[in-house]
Structures are given as structure tokens and as C-alpha cells.
PDB file of N, CA and C in Angstrom:
ATOM      1  N   MET V  27       2.449   6.382 -10.831  1.00  0.00           N
ATOM      2  CA  MET V  27       1.312   6.066  -9.931  1.00  0.00           C
ATOM      3  C   MET V  27       0.312   5.185 -10.652  1.00  0.00           C
ATOM      4  N   VAL V  28      -0.283   4.287  -9.899  1.00  0.00           N
ATOM      5  CA  VAL V  28      -1.249   3.366 -10.499  1.00  0.00           C
ATOM      6  C   VAL V  28      -2.617   4.034 -10.592  1.00  0.00           C
ATOM      7  N   PRO V  29      -3.437   3.566 -11.516  1.00  0.00           N
ATOM      8  CA  PRO V  29      -4.785   4.123 -11.673  1.00  0.00           C
ATOM      9  C   PRO V  29      -5.647   3.852 -10.453  1.00  0.00           C
ATOM     10  N   ASP V  30      -6.795   4.529 -10.417  1.00  0.00           N
ATOM     11  CA  ASP V  30      -7.687   4.472  -9.264  1.00  0.00           C
ATOM     12  C   ASP V  30      -8.637   3.280  -9.410  1.00  0.00           C
ATOM     13  N   ASP V  31      -8.206   2.073  -9.136  1.00  0.00           N
ATOM     14  CA  ASP V  31      -9.089   0.906  -9.293  1.00  0.00           C
ATOM     15  C   ASP V  31      -8.937  -0.059  -8.131  1.00  0.00           C
ATOM     16  N   GLU V  32      -7.843  -0.809  -8.104  1.00  0.00           N
ATOM     17  CA  GLU V  32      -7.580  -1.713  -6.978  1.00  0.00           C
ATOM     18  C   GLU V  32      -6.121  -1.638  -6.523  1.00  0.00           C
ATOM     19  N   PRO V  33      -5.193  -1.376  -7.454  1.00  0.00           N
ATOM     20  CA  PRO V  33      -3.787  -1.254  -7.061  1.00  0.00           C
ATOM     21  C   PRO V  33      -3.587  -0.202  -5.976  1.00  0.00           C
ATOM     22  N   ILE V  34      -4.520   0.735  -5.899  1.00  0.00           N
ATOM     23  CA  ILE V  34      -4.439   1.788  -4.886  1.00  0.00           C
ATOM     24  C   ILE V  34      -4.477   1.164  -3.490  1.00  0.00           C
ATOM     25  N   GLU V  35      -5.464   0.312  -3.256  1.00  0.00           N
ATOM     26  CA  GLU V  35      -5.598  -0.303  -1.936  1.00  0.00           C
ATOM     27  C   GLU V  35      -4.440  -1.258  -1.674  1.00  0.00           C
ATOM     28  N   SER V  36      -4.056  -2.008  -2.708  1.00  0.00           N
ATOM     29  CA  SER V  36      -2.963  -2.976  -2.565  1.00  0.00           C
ATOM     30  C   SER V  36      -1.662  -2.240  -2.242  1.00  0.00           C
ATOM     31  N   GLY V  37      -1.408  -1.169  -2.971  1.00  0.00           N
ATOM     32  CA  GLY V  37      -0.186  -0.406  -2.745  1.00  0.00           C
ATOM     33  C   GLY V  37      -0.175   0.237  -1.375  1.00  0.00           C
ATOM     34  N   THR V  38      -1.319   0.793  -0.975  1.00  0.00           N
ATOM     35  CA  THR V  38      -1.402   1.449   0.334  1.00  0.00           C
ATOM     36  C   THR V  38      -1.182   0.434   1.438  1.00  0.00           C
ATOM     37  N   THR V  39      -1.839  -0.717   1.329  1.00  0.00           N
ATOM     38  CA  THR V  39      -1.712  -1.749   2.354  1.00  0.00           C
ATOM     39  C   THR V  39      -0.278  -2.250   2.419  1.00  0.00           C
ATOM     40  N   LEU V  40       0.289  -2.511   1.245  1.00  0.00           N
ATOM     41  CA  LEU V  40       1.664  -3.029   1.201  1.00  0.00           C
ATOM     42  C   LEU V  40       2.640  -2.001   1.768  1.00  0.00           C
ATOM     43  N   LYS V  41       2.331  -0.732   1.595  1.00  0.00           N
ATOM     44  CA  LYS V  41       3.207   0.319   2.098  1.00  0.00           C
ATOM     45  C   LYS V  41       3.004   0.511   3.597  1.00  0.00           C
ATOM     46  N   LEU V  42       1.779   0.322   4.052  1.00  0.00           N
ATOM     47  CA  LEU V  42       1.488   0.517   5.471  1.00  0.00           C
ATOM     48  C   LEU V  42       1.968  -0.673   6.295  1.00  0.00           C
ATOM     49  N   ILE V  43       1.912  -1.865   5.712  1.00  0.00           N
ATOM     50  CA  ILE V  43       2.343  -3.073   6.431  1.00  0.00           C
ATOM     51  C   ILE V  43       3.822  -2.980   6.827  1.00  0.00           C
ATOM     52  N   PRO V  44       4.728  -2.758   5.880  1.00  0.00           N
ATOM     53  CA  PRO V  44       6.153  -2.683   6.219  1.00  0.00           C
ATOM     54  C   PRO V  44       6.473  -1.515   7.151  1.00  0.00           C
ATOM     55  N   VAL V  45       5.730  -0.436   7.027  1.00  0.00           N
ATOM     56  CA  VAL V  45       5.986   0.734   7.869  1.00  0.00           C
ATOM     57  C   VAL V  45       5.618   0.418   9.315  1.00  0.00           C
ATOM     58  N   VAL V  46       4.451  -0.183   9.512  1.00  0.00           N
ATOM     59  CA  VAL V  46       3.989  -0.510  10.868  1.00  0.00           C
ATOM     60  C   VAL V  46       4.738  -1.719  11.408  1.00  0.00           C
ATOM     61  N   SER V  47       4.947  -2.717  10.542  1.00  0.00           N
ATOM     62  CA  SER V  47       5.615  -3.944  10.969  1.00  0.00           C
ATOM     63  C   SER V  47       7.113  -3.694  11.141  1.00  0.00           C
ATOM     64  N   GLY V  48       7.693  -2.977  10.178  1.00  0.00           N
ATOM     65  CA  GLY V  48       9.133  -2.721  10.221  1.00  0.00           C
ATOM     66  C   GLY V  48       9.497  -1.793  11.385  1.00  0.00           C
ATOM     67  N   GLY V  49       8.651  -0.800  11.627  1.00  0.00           N
ATOM     68  CA  GLY V  49       8.964   0.089  12.724  1.00  0.00           C
ATOM     69  C   GLY V  49       8.599   1.498  12.316  1.00  0.00           C
TER      70      GLY V  49
END
């Protein structure tokens, strides 16, 4: 897991994008 700085938001967004976009 990445530290609590900015990768958190990037990882969450990147994970939410494919989930919502992919289906």
C-alpha cells in the first residue's frame, strides 16, 4: 500500500475509473 500523501487519491481514482467505466 502506498503512503498517505497523494498516491492514495491517484490510486483510488484509477481504481474507480476502470470499475465505473469498465462496468
